[in-house]
Amino acid sequence: MKKSLVFVLFFFLTGYVFAQNIAYVDIQKVMNQSKKGQEYKKEIESKVKYYQKKLEEIDKKISQIEKQLESPVLSDEAKKKKRKELEELKEKGRNIQQNAEEELSKMKAKAERELVLKIKEITEKYAKEKNLDLVFIGGAIGGVVYHDKTVDITEEILKRLDGEKN
């Protein structure tokens, strides 16, 4: 009798587990292909170009000063001033490089954090609408090794994120 009860319980519990509504969303795909993700990417690329331009200007000035230092007509005093100016420019370039790396890193982290929170919010709402019990995330930051295409809700989440008013 006990064995029968255990078997029946096991049968029903296993059936319950397999009857769960499970879905999968590729968060990396949503982040890369959504309008919001593209906006963040453009902002970051714009900032990269800004810093590249500043660094190129400094490099140009450094090259000019280095050429001037090669001139035999330059007095020792003038060469000393040019070397000082050169070192100051190089230091300025290093500072800009460091500031750029810090700012870009913060921008990227903020964009990812905001986007992940928004995707999570939309996914939770979608899961409640569709009576899903569990949603796995995949992509570069996910933990899914395999998923069947029938449980993939990535495209629906992508549509909803792009359809939202800011």
JSON list of C-alpha atoms in Angstrom, two decimals:
[
{"chain": "A", "resi": 1, "resn": "MET", "atom": "CA", "xyz": [0.00, 0.00, 0.00]},
{"chain": "A", "resi": 2, "resn": "LYS", "atom": "CA", "xyz": [2.78, 2.39, 0.96]},
{"chain": "A", "resi": 3, "resn": "LYS", "atom": "CA", "xyz": [4.63, 1.68, -2.29]},
{"chain": "A", "resi": 4, "resn": "SER", "atom": "CA", "xyz": [1.47, 2.34, -4.29]},
{"chain": "A", "resi": 5, "resn": "LEU", "atom": "CA", "xyz": [0.90, 5.65, -2.53]},
{"chain": "A", "resi": 6, "resn": "VAL", "atom": "CA", "xyz": [4.52, 6.71, -3.11]},
{"chain": "A", "resi": 7, "resn": "PHE", "atom": "CA", "xyz": [4.24, 5.71, -6.79]},
{"chain": "A", "resi": 8, "resn": "VAL", "atom": "CA", "xyz": [0.97, 7.64, -7.23]},
{"chain": "A", "resi": 9, "resn": "LEU", "atom": "CA", "xyz": [2.41, 10.71, -5.48]},
{"chain": "A", "resi": 10, "resn": "PHE", "atom": "CA", "xyz": [5.58, 10.49, -7.56]},
{"chain": "A", "resi": 11, "resn": "PHE", "atom": "CA", "xyz": [3.50, 10.13, -10.73]},
{"chain": "A", "resi": 12, "resn": "PHE", "atom": "CA", "xyz": [1.37, 13.19, -9.95]},
{"chain": "A", "resi": 13, "resn": "LEU", "atom": "CA", "xyz": [4.28, 15.32, -8.75]},
{"chain": "A", "resi": 14, "resn": "THR", "atom": "CA", "xyz": [6.36, 14.46, -11.80]},
{"chain": "A", "resi": 15, "resn": "GLY", "atom": "CA", "xyz": [3.39, 15.24, -14.01]},
{"chain": "A", "resi": 16, "resn": "TYR", "atom": "CA", "xyz": [3.01, 18.56, -12.24]},
{"chain": "A", "resi": 17, "resn": "VAL", "atom": "CA", "xyz": [6.65, 19.45, -12.78]},
{"chain": "A", "resi": 18, "resn": "PHE", "atom": "CA", "xyz": [6.46, 18.60, -16.48]},
{"chain": "A", "resi": 19, "resn": "ALA", "atom": "CA", "xyz": [3.20, 20.53, -16.85]},
{"chain": "A", "resi": 20, "resn": "GLN", "atom": "CA", "xyz": [4.87, 23.77, -15.77]},
{"chain": "A", "resi": 21, "resn": "ASN", "atom": "CA", "xyz": [4.77, 26.60, -18.25]},
{"chain": "A", "resi": 22, "resn": "ILE", "atom": "CA", "xyz": [8.36, 27.46, -18.98]},
{"chain": "A", "resi": 23, "resn": "ALA", "atom": "CA", "xyz": [9.80, 30.01, -21.40]},
{"chain": "A", "resi": 24, "resn": "TYR", "atom": "CA", "xyz": [13.18, 31.33, -22.44]},
{"chain": "A", "resi": 25, "resn": "VAL", "atom": "CA", "xyz": [14.35, 34.82, -23.42]},
{"chain": "A", "resi": 26, "resn": "ASP", "atom": "CA", "xyz": [17.72, 35.67, -24.97]},
{"chain": "A", "resi": 27, "resn": "ILE", "atom": "CA", "xyz": [18.46, 38.83, -23.01]},
{"chain": "A", "resi": 28, "resn": "GLN", "atom": "CA", "xyz": [21.60, 39.61, -25.04]},
{"chain": "A", "resi": 29, "resn": "LYS", "atom": "CA", "xyz": [19.60, 39.57, -28.28]},
{"chain": "A", "resi": 30, "resn": "VAL", "atom": "CA", "xyz": [16.96, 41.87, -26.80]},
{"chain": "A", "resi": 31, "resn": "MET", "atom": "CA", "xyz": [19.64, 44.24, -25.54]},
{"chain": "A", "resi": 32, "resn": "ASN", "atom": "CA", "xyz": [21.42, 44.34, -28.91]},
{"chain": "A", "resi": 33, "resn": "GLN", "atom": "CA", "xyz": [18.40, 44.53, -31.21]},
{"chain": "A", "resi": 34, "resn": "SER", "atom": "CA", "xyz": [15.94, 46.68, -29.28]},
{"chain": "A", "resi": 35, "resn": "LYS", "atom": "CA", "xyz": [15.48, 50.34, -30.14]},
{"chain": "A", "resi": 36, "resn": "LYS", "atom": "CA", "xyz": [16.48, 51.29, -26.60]},
{"chain": "A", "resi": 37, "resn": "GLY", "atom": "CA", "xyz": [19.61, 49.16, -26.84]},
{"chain": "A", "resi": 38, "resn": "GLN", "atom": "CA", "xyz": [20.49, 50.79, -30.16]},
{"chain": "A", "resi": 39, "resn": "GLU", "atom": "CA", "xyz": [19.98, 54.26, -28.60]},
{"chain": "A", "resi": 40, "resn": "TYR", "atom": "CA", "xyz": [22.38, 53.43, -25.78]},
{"chain": "A", "resi": 41, "resn": "LYS", "atom": "CA", "xyz": [24.88, 52.05, -28.27]},
{"chain": "A", "resi": 42, "resn": "LYS", "atom": "CA", "xyz": [24.73, 55.26, -30.34]},
{"chain": "A", "resi": 43, "resn": "GLU", "atom": "CA", "xyz": [25.22, 57.42, -27.23]},
{"chain": "A", "resi": 44, "resn": "ILE", "atom": "CA", "xyz": [28.28, 55.43, -26.26]},
{"chain": "A", "resi": 45, "resn": "GLU", "atom": "CA", "xyz": [29.68, 55.48, -29.81]},
{"chain": "A", "resi": 46, "resn": "SER", "atom": "CA", "xyz": [29.16, 59.24, -29.92]},
{"chain": "A", "resi": 47, "resn": "LYS", "atom": "CA", "xyz": [31.12, 59.65, -26.70]},
{"chain": "A", "resi": 48, "resn": "VAL", "atom": "CA", "xyz": [33.88, 57.39, -28.06]},
{"chain": "A", "resi": 49, "resn": "LYS", "atom": "CA", "xyz": [34.16, 59.59, -31.17]},
{"chain": "A", "resi": 50, "resn": "TYR", "atom": "CA", "xyz": [34.28, 62.70, -28.99]},
{"chain": "A", "resi": 51, "resn": "TYR", "atom": "CA", "xyz": [37.22, 61.36, -26.99]},
{"chain": "A", "resi": 52, "resn": "GLN", "atom": "CA", "xyz": [38.96, 60.04, -30.10]},
{"chain": "A", "resi": 53, "resn": "LYS", "atom": "CA", "xyz": [38.78, 63.50, -31.65]},
{"chain": "A", "resi": 54, "resn": "LYS", "atom": "CA", "xyz": [40.24, 65.13, -28.52]},
{"chain": "A", "resi": 55, "resn": "LEU", "atom": "CA", "xyz": [43.07, 62.59, -28.42]},
{"chain": "A", "resi": 56, "resn": "GLU", "atom": "CA", "xyz": [43.78, 63.02, -32.14]},
{"chain": "A", "resi": 57, "resn": "GLU", "atom": "CA", "xyz": [44.06, 66.79, -31.63]},
{"chain": "A", "resi": 58, "resn": "ILE", "atom": "CA", "xyz": [46.56, 66.27, -28.83]},
{"chain": "A", "resi": 59, "resn": "ASP", "atom": "CA", "xyz": [48.53, 63.75, -30.92]},
{"chain": "A", "resi": 60, "resn": "LYS", "atom": "CA", "xyz": [48.69, 66.28, -33.74]},
{"chain": "A", "resi": 61, "resn": "LYS", "atom": "CA", "xyz": [50.04, 68.96, -31.37]},
{"chain": "A", "resi": 62, "resn": "ILE", "atom": "CA", "xyz": [52.57, 66.49, -29.96]},
{"chain": "A", "resi": 63, "resn": "SER", "atom": "CA", "xyz": [53.81, 65.68, -33.48]},
{"chain": "A", "resi": 64, "resn": "GLN", "atom": "CA", "xyz": [54.16, 69.38, -34.28]},
{"chain": "A", "resi": 65, "resn": "ILE", "atom": "CA", "xyz": [56.19, 70.03, -31.14]},
{"chain": "A", "resi": 66, "resn": "GLU", "atom": "CA", "xyz": [58.40, 66.99, -31.79]},
{"chain": "A", "resi": 67, "resn": "LYS", "atom": "CA", "xyz": [59.14, 68.33, -35.29]},
{"chain": "A", "resi": 68, "resn": "GLN", "atom": "CA", "xyz": [59.91, 71.77, -33.84]},
{"chain": "A", "resi": 69, "resn": "LEU", "atom": "CA", "xyz": [62.32, 70.17, -31.37]},
{"chain": "A", "resi": 70, "resn": "GLU", "atom": "CA", "xyz": [64.29, 68.69, -34.29]},
{"chain": "A", "resi": 71, "resn": "SER", "atom": "CA", "xyz": [64.95, 72.17, -35.67]},
{"chain": "A", "resi": 72, "resn": "PRO", "atom": "CA", "xyz": [68.60, 73.22, -35.31]},
{"chain": "A", "resi": 73, "resn": "VAL", "atom": "CA", "xyz": [67.67, 76.92, -35.17]},
{"chain": "A", "resi": 74, "resn": "LEU", "atom": "CA", "xyz": [65.78, 76.51, -31.88]},
{"chain": "A", "resi": 75, "resn": "SER", "atom": "CA", "xyz": [67.66, 77.93, -28.88]},
{"chain": "A", "resi": 76, "resn": "ASP", "atom": "CA", "xyz": [68.27, 75.83, -25.78]},
{"chain": "A", "resi": 77, "resn": "GLU", "atom": "CA", "xyz": [65.77, 77.94, -23.83]},
{"chain": "A", "resi": 78, "resn": "ALA", "atom": "CA", "xyz": [63.12, 77.48, -26.56]},
{"chain": "A", "resi": 79, "resn": "LYS", "atom": "CA", "xyz": [63.81, 73.72, -26.65]},
{"chain": "A", "resi": 80, "resn": "LYS", "atom": "CA", "xyz": [63.38, 73.56, -22.88]},
{"chain": "A", "resi": 81, "resn": "LYS", "atom": "CA", "xyz": [59.98, 75.30, -23.16]},
{"chain": "A", "resi": 82, "resn": "LYS", "atom": "CA", "xyz": [58.92, 72.99, -25.99]},
{"chain": "A", "resi": 83, "resn": "ARG", "atom": "CA", "xyz": [59.91, 69.89, -24.01]},
{"chain": "A", "resi": 84, "resn": "LYS", "atom": "CA", "xyz": [57.89, 71.14, -21.04]},
{"chain": "A", "resi": 85, "resn": "GLU", "atom": "CA", "xyz": [54.94, 71.82, -23.35]},
{"chain": "A", "resi": 86, "resn": "LEU", "atom": "CA", "xyz": [55.36, 68.35, -24.85]},
{"chain": "A", "resi": 87, "resn": "GLU", "atom": "CA", "xyz": [55.28, 66.66, -21.43]},
{"chain": "A", "resi": 88, "resn": "GLU", "atom": "CA", "xyz": [52.21, 68.67, -20.44]},
{"chain": "A", "resi": 89, "resn": "LEU", "atom": "CA", "xyz": [50.42, 67.60, -23.62]},
{"chain": "A", "resi": 90, "resn": "LYS", "atom": "CA", "xyz": [51.33, 63.96, -23.07]},
{"chain": "A", "resi": 91, "resn": "GLU", "atom": "CA", "xyz": [50.03, 64.17, -19.49]},
{"chain": "A", "resi": 92, "resn": "LYS", "atom": "CA", "xyz": [46.84, 65.82, -20.74]},
{"chain": "A", "resi": 93, "resn": "GLY", "atom": "CA", "xyz": [46.43, 62.99, -23.26]},
{"chain": "A", "resi": 94, "resn": "ARG", "atom": "CA", "xyz": [46.87, 60.35, -20.54]},
{"chain": "A", "resi": 95, "resn": "ASN", "atom": "CA", "xyz": [44.29, 62.14, -18.37]},
{"chain": "A", "resi": 96, "resn": "ILE", "atom": "CA", "xyz": [41.80, 62.31, -21.23]},
{"chain": "A", "resi": 97, "resn": "GLN", "atom": "CA", "xyz": [42.38, 58.61, -21.97]},
{"chain": "A", "resi": 98, "resn": "GLN", "atom": "CA", "xyz": [41.77, 57.69, -18.33]},
{"chain": "A", "resi": 99, "resn": "ASN", "atom": "CA", "xyz": [38.67, 59.90, -18.06]},
{"chain": "A", "resi": 100, "resn": "ALA", "atom": "CA", "xyz": [37.32, 58.43, -21.29]},
{"chain": "A", "resi": 101, "resn": "GLU", "atom": "CA", "xyz": [37.74, 54.86, -20.05]},
{"chain": "A", "resi": 102, "resn": "GLU", "atom": "CA", "xyz": [36.03, 55.67, -16.75]},
{"chain": "A", "resi": 103, "resn": "GLU", "atom": "CA", "xyz": [33.15, 57.58, -18.32]},
{"chain": "A", "resi": 104, "resn": "LEU", "atom": "CA", "xyz": [32.54, 55.00, -21.04]},
{"chain": "A", "resi": 105, "resn": "SER", "atom": "CA", "xyz": [32.62, 52.19, -18.52]},
{"chain": "A", "resi": 106, "resn": "LYS", "atom": "CA", "xyz": [30.05, 53.99, -16.34]},
{"chain": "A", "resi": 107, "resn": "MET", "atom": "CA", "xyz": [27.86, 54.80, -19.35]},
{"chain": "A", "resi": 108, "resn": "LYS", "atom": "CA", "xyz": [27.88, 51.18, -20.49]},
{"chain": "A", "resi": 109, "resn": "ALA", "atom": "CA", "xyz": [27.12, 49.83, -17.01]},
{"chain": "A", "resi": 110, "resn": "LYS", "atom": "CA", "xyz": [24.27, 52.32, -16.53]},
{"chain": "A", "resi": 111, "resn": "ALA", "atom": "CA", "xyz": [22.78, 51.52, -19.94]},
{"chain": "A", "resi": 112, "resn": "GLU", "atom": "CA", "xyz": [22.97, 47.77, -19.32]},
{"chain": "A", "resi": 113, "resn": "ARG", "atom": "CA", "xyz": [21.48, 48.11, -15.84]},
{"chain": "A", "resi": 114, "resn": "GLU", "atom": "CA", "xyz": [18.56, 50.25, -17.08]},
{"chain": "A", "resi": 115, "resn": "LEU", "atom": "CA", "xyz": [17.93, 47.95, -20.03]},
{"chain": "A", "resi": 116, "resn": "VAL", "atom": "CA", "xyz": [18.07, 44.76, -17.97]},
{"chain": "A", "resi": 117, "resn": "LEU", "atom": "CA", "xyz": [15.61, 46.23, -15.44]},
{"chain": "A", "resi": 118, "resn": "LYS", "atom": "CA", "xyz": [13.23, 47.23, -18.25]},
{"chain": "A", "resi": 119, "resn": "ILE", "atom": "CA", "xyz": [13.51, 43.80, -19.90]},
{"chain": "A", "resi": 120, "resn": "LYS", "atom": "CA", "xyz": [12.88, 42.14, -16.54]},
{"chain": "A", "resi": 121, "resn": "GLU", "atom": "CA", "xyz": [9.79, 44.28, -15.97]},
{"chain": "A", "resi": 122, "resn": "ILE", "atom": "CA", "xyz": [8.39, 43.50, -19.43]},
{"chain": "A", "resi": 123, "resn": "THR", "atom": "CA", "xyz": [9.24, 39.80, -19.10]},
{"chain": "A", "resi": 124, "resn": "GLU", "atom": "CA", "xyz": [7.48, 39.57, -15.72]},
{"chain": "A", "resi": 125, "resn": "LYS", "atom": "CA", "xyz": [4.38, 41.26, -17.15]},
{"chain": "A", "resi": 126, "resn": "TYR", "atom": "CA", "xyz": [4.44, 38.95, -20.17]},
{"chain": "A", "resi": 127, "resn": "ALA", "atom": "CA", "xyz": [4.91, 35.89, -17.95]},
{"chain": "A", "resi": 128, "resn": "LYS", "atom": "CA", "xyz": [1.88, 36.85, -15.84]},
{"chain": "A", "resi": 129, "resn": "GLU", "atom": "CA", "xyz": [-0.25, 37.45, -18.96]},
{"chain": "A", "resi": 130, "resn": "LYS", "atom": "CA", "xyz": [0.71, 34.06, -20.39]},
{"chain": "A", "resi": 131, "resn": "ASN", "atom": "CA", "xyz": [0.57, 32.24, -17.04]},
{"chain": "A", "resi": 132, "resn": "LEU", "atom": "CA", "xyz": [4.21, 31.23, -17.24]},
{"chain": "A", "resi": 133, "resn": "ASP", "atom": "CA", "xyz": [5.66, 29.64, -14.15]},
{"chain": "A", "resi": 134, "resn": "LEU", "atom": "CA", "xyz": [9.30, 30.09, -15.05]},
{"chain": "A", "resi": 135, "resn": "VAL", "atom": "CA", "xyz": [11.33, 32.16, -17.53]},
{"chain": "A", "resi": 136, "resn": "PHE", "atom": "CA", "xyz": [14.98, 31.35, -18.13]},
{"chain": "A", "resi": 137, "resn": "ILE", "atom": "CA", "xyz": [17.34, 33.94, -19.52]},
{"chain": "A", "resi": 138, "resn": "GLY", "atom": "CA", "xyz": [19.97, 33.15, -22.07]},
{"chain": "A", "resi": 139, "resn": "GLY", "atom": "CA", "xyz": [22.57, 34.91, -24.15]},
{"chain": "A", "resi": 140, "resn": "ALA", "atom": "CA", "xyz": [26.00, 36.01, -22.99]},
{"chain": "A", "resi": 141, "resn": "ILE", "atom": "CA", "xyz": [24.82, 36.48, -19.40]},
{"chain": "A", "resi": 142, "resn": "GLY", "atom": "CA", "xyz": [22.36, 33.61, -19.22]},
{"chain": "A", "resi": 143, "resn": "GLY", "atom": "CA", "xyz": [22.61, 30.18, -17.76]},
{"chain": "A", "resi": 144, "resn": "VAL", "atom": "CA", "xyz": [20.76, 28.09, -20.34]},
{"chain": "A", "resi": 145, "resn": "VAL", "atom": "CA", "xyz": [22.72, 25.45, -22.20]},
{"chain": "A", "resi": 146, "resn": "TYR", "atom": "CA", "xyz": [19.86, 24.37, -24.45]},
{"chain": "A", "resi": 147, "resn": "HIS", "atom": "CA", "xyz": [16.31, 25.53, -25.12]},
{"chain": "A", "resi": 148, "resn": "ASP", "atom": "CA", "xyz": [13.61, 24.42, -27.49]},
{"chain": "A", "resi": 149, "resn": "LYS", "atom": "CA", "xyz": [12.52, 27.16, -29.91]},
{"chain": "A", "resi": 150, "resn": "THR", "atom": "CA", "xyz": [8.91, 26.71, -28.81]},
{"chain": "A", "resi": 151, "resn": "VAL", "atom": "CA", "xyz": [9.65, 28.16, -25.36]},
{"chain": "A", "resi": 152, "resn": "ASP", "atom": "CA", "xyz": [11.65, 31.13, -26.71]},
{"chain": "A", "resi": 153, "resn": "ILE", "atom": "CA", "xyz": [9.78, 34.40, -26.02]},
{"chain": "A", "resi": 154, "resn": "THR", "atom": "CA", "xyz": [12.68, 36.65, -27.03]},
{"chain": "A", "resi": 155, "resn": "GLU", "atom": "CA", "xyz": [10.96, 38.10, -30.11]},
{"chain": "A", "resi": 156, "resn": "GLU", "atom": "CA", "xyz": [7.81, 38.93, -28.11]},
{"chain": "A", "resi": 157, "resn": "ILE", "atom": "CA", "xyz": [9.84, 40.69, -25.40]},
{"chain": "A", "resi": 158, "resn": "LEU", "atom": "CA", "xyz": [11.77, 42.57, -28.10]},
{"chain": "A", "resi": 159, "resn": "LYS", "atom": "CA", "xyz": [8.49, 43.73, -29.74]},
{"chain": "A", "resi": 160, "resn": "ARG", "atom": "CA", "xyz": [7.05, 44.86, -26.42]},
{"chain": "A", "resi": 161, "resn": "LEU", "atom": "CA", "xyz": [10.19, 46.75, -25.43]},
{"chain": "A", "resi": 162, "resn": "ASP", "atom": "CA", "xyz": [10.29, 48.53, -28.79]},
{"chain": "A", "resi": 163, "resn": "GLY", "atom": "CA", "xyz": [6.54, 49.24, -28.62]},
{"chain": "A", "resi": 164, "resn": "GLU", "atom": "CA", "xyz": [6.77, 50.99, -25.25]},
{"chain": "A", "resi": 165, "resn": "LYS", "atom": "CA", "xyz": [6.52, 54.74, -24.94]},
{"chain": "A", "resi": 166, "resn": "ASN", "atom": "CA", "xyz": [9.57, 56.23, -23.20]}
]
